[in-house]
GROMACS .gro file of C-alpha atoms in nm:
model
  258
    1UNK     CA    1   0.000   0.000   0.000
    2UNK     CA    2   0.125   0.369  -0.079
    3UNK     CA    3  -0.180   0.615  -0.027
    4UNK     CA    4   0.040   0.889  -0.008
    5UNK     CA    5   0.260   1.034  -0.271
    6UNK     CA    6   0.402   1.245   0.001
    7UNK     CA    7   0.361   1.449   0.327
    8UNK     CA    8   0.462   1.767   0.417
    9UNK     CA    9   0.315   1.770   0.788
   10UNK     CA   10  -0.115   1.776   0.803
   11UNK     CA   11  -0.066   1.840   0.425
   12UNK     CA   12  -0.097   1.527   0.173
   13UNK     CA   13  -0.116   1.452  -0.161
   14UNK     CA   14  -0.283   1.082  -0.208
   15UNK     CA   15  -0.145   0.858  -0.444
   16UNK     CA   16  -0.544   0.727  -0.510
   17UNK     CA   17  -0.672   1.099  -0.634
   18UNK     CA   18  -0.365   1.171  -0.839
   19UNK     CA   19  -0.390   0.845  -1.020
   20UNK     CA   20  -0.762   0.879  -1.087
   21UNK     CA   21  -0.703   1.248  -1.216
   22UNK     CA   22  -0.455   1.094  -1.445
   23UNK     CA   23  -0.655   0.813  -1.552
   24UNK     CA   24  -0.971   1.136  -1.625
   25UNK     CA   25  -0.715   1.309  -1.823
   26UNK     CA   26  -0.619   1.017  -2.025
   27UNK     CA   27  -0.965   0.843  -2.142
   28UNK     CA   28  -1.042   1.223  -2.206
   29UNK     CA   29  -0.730   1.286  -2.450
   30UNK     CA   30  -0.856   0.954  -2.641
   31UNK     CA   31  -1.227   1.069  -2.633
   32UNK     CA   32  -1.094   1.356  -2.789
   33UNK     CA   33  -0.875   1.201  -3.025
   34UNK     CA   34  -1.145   1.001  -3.180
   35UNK     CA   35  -1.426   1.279  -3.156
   36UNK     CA   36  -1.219   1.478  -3.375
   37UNK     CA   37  -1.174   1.192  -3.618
   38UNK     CA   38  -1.547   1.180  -3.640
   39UNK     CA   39  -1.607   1.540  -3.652
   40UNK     CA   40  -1.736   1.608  -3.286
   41UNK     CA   41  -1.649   1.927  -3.163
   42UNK     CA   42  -1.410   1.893  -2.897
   43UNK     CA   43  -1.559   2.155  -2.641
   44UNK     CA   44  -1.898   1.940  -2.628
   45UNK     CA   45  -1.651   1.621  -2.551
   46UNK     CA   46  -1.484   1.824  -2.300
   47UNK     CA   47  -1.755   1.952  -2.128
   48UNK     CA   48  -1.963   1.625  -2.173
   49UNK     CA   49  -1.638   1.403  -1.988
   50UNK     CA   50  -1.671   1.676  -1.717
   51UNK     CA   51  -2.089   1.673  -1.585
   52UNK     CA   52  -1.988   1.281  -1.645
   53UNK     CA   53  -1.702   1.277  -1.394
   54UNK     CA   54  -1.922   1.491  -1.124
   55UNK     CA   55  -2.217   1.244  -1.229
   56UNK     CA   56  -1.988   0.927  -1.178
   57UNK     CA   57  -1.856   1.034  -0.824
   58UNK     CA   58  -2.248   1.119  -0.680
   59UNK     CA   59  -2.364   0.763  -0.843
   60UNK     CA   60  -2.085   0.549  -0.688
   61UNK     CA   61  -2.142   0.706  -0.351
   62UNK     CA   62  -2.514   0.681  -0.353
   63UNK     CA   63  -2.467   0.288  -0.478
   64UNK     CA   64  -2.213   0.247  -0.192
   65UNK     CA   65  -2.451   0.376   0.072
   66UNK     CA   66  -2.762   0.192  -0.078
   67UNK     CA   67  -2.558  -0.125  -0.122
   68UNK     CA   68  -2.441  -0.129   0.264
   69UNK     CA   69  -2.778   0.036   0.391
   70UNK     CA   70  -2.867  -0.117   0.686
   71UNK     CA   71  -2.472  -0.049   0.809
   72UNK     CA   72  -2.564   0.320   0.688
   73UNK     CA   73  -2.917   0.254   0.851
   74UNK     CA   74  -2.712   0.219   1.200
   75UNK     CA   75  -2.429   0.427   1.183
   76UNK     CA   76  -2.570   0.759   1.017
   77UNK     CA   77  -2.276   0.955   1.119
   78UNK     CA   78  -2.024   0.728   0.916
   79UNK     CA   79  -2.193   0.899   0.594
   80UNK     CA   80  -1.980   1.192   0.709
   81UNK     CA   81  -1.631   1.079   0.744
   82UNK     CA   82  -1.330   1.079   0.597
   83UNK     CA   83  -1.328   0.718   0.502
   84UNK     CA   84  -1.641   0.786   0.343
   85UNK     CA   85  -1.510   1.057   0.167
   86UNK     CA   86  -1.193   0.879   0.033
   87UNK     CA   87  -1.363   0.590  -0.057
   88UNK     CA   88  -1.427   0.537  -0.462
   89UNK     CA   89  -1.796   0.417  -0.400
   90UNK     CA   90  -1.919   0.168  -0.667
   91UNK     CA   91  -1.823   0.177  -1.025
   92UNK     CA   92  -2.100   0.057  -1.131
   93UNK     CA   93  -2.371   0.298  -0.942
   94UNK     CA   94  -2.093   0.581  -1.103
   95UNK     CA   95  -2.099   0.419  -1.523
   96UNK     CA   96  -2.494   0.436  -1.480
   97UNK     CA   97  -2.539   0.805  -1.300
   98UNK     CA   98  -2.268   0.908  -1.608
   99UNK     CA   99  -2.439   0.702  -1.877
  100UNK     CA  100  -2.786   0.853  -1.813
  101UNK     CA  101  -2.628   1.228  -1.788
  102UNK     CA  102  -2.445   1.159  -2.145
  103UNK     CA  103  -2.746   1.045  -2.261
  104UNK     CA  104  -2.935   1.405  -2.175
  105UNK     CA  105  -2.652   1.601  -2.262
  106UNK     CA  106  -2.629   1.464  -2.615
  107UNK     CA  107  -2.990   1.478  -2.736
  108UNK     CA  108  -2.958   1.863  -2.579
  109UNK     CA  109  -2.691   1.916  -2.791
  110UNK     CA  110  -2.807   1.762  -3.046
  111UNK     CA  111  -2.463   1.491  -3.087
  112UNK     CA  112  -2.491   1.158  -3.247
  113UNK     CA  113  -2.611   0.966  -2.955
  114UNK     CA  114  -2.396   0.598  -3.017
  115UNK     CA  115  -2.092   0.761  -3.212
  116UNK     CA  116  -2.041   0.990  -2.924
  117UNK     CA  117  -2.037   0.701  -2.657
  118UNK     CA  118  -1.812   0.515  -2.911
  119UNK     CA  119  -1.574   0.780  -2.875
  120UNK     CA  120  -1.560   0.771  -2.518
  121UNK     CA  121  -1.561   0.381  -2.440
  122UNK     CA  122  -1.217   0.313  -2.530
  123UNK     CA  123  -1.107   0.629  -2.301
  124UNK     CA  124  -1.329   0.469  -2.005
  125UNK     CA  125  -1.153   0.181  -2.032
  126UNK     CA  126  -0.833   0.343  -2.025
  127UNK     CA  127  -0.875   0.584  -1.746
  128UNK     CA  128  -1.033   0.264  -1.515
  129UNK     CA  129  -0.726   0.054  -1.586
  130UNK     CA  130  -0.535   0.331  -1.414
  131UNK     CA  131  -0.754   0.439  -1.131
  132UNK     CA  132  -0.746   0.053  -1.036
  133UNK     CA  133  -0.416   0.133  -0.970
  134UNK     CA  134  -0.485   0.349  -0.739
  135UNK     CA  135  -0.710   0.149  -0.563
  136UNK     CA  136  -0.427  -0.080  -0.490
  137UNK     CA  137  -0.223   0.211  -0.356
  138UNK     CA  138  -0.498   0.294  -0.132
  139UNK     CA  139  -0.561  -0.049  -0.018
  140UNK     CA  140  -0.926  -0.070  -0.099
  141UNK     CA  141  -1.124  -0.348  -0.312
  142UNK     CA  142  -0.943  -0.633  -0.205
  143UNK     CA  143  -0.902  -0.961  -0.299
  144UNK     CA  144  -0.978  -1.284  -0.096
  145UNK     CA  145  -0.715  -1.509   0.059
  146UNK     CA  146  -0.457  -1.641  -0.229
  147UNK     CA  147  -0.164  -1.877  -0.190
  148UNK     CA  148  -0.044  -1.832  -0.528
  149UNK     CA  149   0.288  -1.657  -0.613
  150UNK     CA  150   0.150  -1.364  -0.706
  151UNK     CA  151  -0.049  -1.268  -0.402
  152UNK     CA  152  -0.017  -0.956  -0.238
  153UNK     CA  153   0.054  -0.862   0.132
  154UNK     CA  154  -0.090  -0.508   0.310
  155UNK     CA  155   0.110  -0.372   0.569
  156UNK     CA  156  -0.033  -0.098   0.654
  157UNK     CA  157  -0.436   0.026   0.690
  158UNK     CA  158  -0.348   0.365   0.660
  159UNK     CA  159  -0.577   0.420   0.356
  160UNK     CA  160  -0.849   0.126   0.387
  161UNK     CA  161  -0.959  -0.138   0.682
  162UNK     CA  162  -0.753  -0.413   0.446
  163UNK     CA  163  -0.658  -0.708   0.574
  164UNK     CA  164  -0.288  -0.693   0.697
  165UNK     CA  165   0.020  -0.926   0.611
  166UNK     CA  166  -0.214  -1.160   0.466
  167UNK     CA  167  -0.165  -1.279   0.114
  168UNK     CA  168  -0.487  -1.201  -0.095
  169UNK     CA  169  -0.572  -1.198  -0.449
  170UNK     CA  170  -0.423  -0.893  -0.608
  171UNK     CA  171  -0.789  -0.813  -0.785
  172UNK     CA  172  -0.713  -0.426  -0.827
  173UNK     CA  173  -0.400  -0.537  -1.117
  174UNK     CA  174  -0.625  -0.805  -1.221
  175UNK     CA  175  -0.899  -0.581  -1.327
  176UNK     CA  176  -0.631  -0.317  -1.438
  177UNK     CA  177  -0.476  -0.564  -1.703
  178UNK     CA  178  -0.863  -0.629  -1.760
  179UNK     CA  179  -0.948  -0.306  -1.862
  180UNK     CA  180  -0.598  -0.205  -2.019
  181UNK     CA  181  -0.699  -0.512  -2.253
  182UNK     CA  182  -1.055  -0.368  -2.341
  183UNK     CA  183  -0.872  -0.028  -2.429
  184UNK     CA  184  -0.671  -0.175  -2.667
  185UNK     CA  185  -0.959  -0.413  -2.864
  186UNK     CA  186  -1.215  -0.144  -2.887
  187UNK     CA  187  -0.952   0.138  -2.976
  188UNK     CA  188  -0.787  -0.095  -3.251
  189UNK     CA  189  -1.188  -0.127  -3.297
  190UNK     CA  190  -1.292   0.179  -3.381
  191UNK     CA  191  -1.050   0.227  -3.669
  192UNK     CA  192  -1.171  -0.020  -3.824
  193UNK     CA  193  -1.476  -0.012  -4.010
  194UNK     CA  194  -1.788  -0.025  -3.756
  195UNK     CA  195  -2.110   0.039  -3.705
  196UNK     CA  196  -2.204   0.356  -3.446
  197UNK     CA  197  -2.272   0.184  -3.087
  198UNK     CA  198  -2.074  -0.132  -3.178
  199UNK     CA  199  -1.799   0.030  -2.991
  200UNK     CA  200  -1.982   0.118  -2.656
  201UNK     CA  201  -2.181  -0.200  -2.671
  202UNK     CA  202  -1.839  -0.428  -2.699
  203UNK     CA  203  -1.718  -0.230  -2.404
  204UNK     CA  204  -2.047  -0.339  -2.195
  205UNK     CA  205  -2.000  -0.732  -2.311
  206UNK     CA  206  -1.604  -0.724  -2.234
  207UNK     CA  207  -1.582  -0.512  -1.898
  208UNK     CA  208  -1.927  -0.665  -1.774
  209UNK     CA  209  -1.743  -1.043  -1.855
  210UNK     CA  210  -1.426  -0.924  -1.667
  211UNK     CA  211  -1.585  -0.768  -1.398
  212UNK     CA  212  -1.827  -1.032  -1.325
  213UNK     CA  213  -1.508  -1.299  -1.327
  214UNK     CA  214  -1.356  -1.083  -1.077
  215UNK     CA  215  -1.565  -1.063  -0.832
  216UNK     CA  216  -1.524  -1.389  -0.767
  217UNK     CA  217  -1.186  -1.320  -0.643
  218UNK     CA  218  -1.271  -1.021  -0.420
  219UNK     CA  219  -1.323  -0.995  -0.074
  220UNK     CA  220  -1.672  -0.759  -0.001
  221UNK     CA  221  -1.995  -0.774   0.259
  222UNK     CA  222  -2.215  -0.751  -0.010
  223UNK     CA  223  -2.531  -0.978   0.038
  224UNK     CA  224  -2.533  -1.226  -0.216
  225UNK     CA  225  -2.833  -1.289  -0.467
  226UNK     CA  226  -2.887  -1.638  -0.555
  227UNK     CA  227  -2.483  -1.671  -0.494
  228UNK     CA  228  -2.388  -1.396  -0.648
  229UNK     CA  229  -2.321  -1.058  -0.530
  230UNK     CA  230  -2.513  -0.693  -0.618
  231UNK     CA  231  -2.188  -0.592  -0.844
  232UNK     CA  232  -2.246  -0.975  -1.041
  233UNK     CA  233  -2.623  -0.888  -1.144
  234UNK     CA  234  -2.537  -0.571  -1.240
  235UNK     CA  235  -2.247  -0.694  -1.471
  236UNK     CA  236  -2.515  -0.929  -1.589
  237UNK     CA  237  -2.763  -0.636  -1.663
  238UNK     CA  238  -2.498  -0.427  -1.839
  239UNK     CA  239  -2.363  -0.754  -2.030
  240UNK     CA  240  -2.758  -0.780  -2.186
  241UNK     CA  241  -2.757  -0.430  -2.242
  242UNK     CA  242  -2.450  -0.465  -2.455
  243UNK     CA  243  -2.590  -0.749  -2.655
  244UNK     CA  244  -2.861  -0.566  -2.740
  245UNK     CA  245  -2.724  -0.255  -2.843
  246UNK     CA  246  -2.478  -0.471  -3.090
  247UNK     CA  247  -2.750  -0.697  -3.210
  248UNK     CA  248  -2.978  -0.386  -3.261
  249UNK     CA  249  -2.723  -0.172  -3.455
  250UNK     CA  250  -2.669  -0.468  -3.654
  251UNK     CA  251  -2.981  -0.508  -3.772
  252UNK     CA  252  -3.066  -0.161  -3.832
  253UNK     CA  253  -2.789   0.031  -3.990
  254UNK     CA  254  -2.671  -0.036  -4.297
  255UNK     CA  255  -2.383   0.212  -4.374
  256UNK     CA  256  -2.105   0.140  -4.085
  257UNK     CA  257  -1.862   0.428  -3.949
  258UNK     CA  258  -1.550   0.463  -4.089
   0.00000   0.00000   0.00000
């Protein structure tokens, strides 16, 4: 665990924030990138990426707190702390808060609804693959006990309640190299020839396939649904959303984007 880049007395800069500013700034360069290559005007990207970001962070938190509610139910005051505060909330609760706000802000604007989420999705998976990293620097989303050579050992809690000089599942680098992965399919994708949503709808089917794989290496309290847990059946939803936006583009559109 390093959850601090460095320290200069009460003042800190954590390793977590800096490497999910970076991982912002880079899926928005490559939303950018291809946006211009399909004739999107940058400052709508720009400004889309940012109500996204400040949509993502509210969703994740208000998924955390409805995902551990009766702990929330109990301990009101916890919904105030630092921890709180620190803590990355659920990705999934953050992708759906940011998908519905693109969704407004393009038909206001009136943008190409599926090309403009193709040109983000590559970026999104991008920018994930790096925060990841900083959830391992911060200690949070671990994995469950591992006795492999590759397991990982916490020696401090100084970021996250983590389990300490035990050797768990490294899950954060697993869904990092996940995600890295995606980035590099649907961005070698997208210059090829493609229809417009085939992009966004691949990145549903392969993060939702990772994701739910996983979880089955991660140590949470989630209550578990018919022995899987909340994150699972939401993969599963987002997985069949996927599907259907590729088998629906399919059979629709007839001239593909180049």
């Amino acid at each position: 665990m390093y959850p601090k880049l460095f320290s200069i007395g009460w003042f800190s800069i954590p390793t977590y924030g800096v490497l999910v500013a970076l991982g912002f700034l880079a899926g928005l360069a490559i939303a950018m990138r291809l946006a211009k290559k399909m004739d999107i005007p940058a400052e709508l990207i720009t400004n889309l990426a940012v109500y996204c970001a400040f949509a993502g962070i509210l969703g994740a938190k208000l998924f955390m707190f409805l995902f551990d509610w009766q702990h929330y139910l109990e301990h009101p005051g916890d919904i105030f702390t630092i921890e709180t505060l620190q803590a990355a909330g659920v990705f999934h609760g953050g992708f759906l808060a940011a998908l519905v706000t693109a969704v407004v802000y393009i038909r206001r604007h009136h943008l190409p609804t599926l090309l403009t989420m193709d040109c983000f999705a590559p970026g999104i998976a991008l920018g994930h693959a790096i925060g990841r990293l900083g959830c391992a620097a911060a200690g949070c989303c671990w994995g469950t006990r591992c006795n492999l050579p590759w397991a990982i050992r916490f020696h401090t809690d100084e970021a996250a309640p983590v389990p300490l000089n035990v050797p768990l599942h490294p899950v954060q680098f697993y869904e990092s190299a996940a995600n890295l992965i995606i980035f590099g399919i649907l961005y070698r994708a997208f210059h090829k020839t493609h229809r417009p949503g085939e992009i966004i709808g691949g990145y549903l089917i392969l993060y939702s396939t990772a994701r739910f794989i996983v979880e089955f290496f991660r140590e949470h309290e989630q209550s578990l649904a018919a022995g899987l847990s909340l994150t699972q059946w939401l993969a599963v939803g987002f997985f069949v959303l996927g599907v259907t936006i590729v088998v629906r583009v399919r059979q629709i559109t007839t001239v593909p984007a180049q």
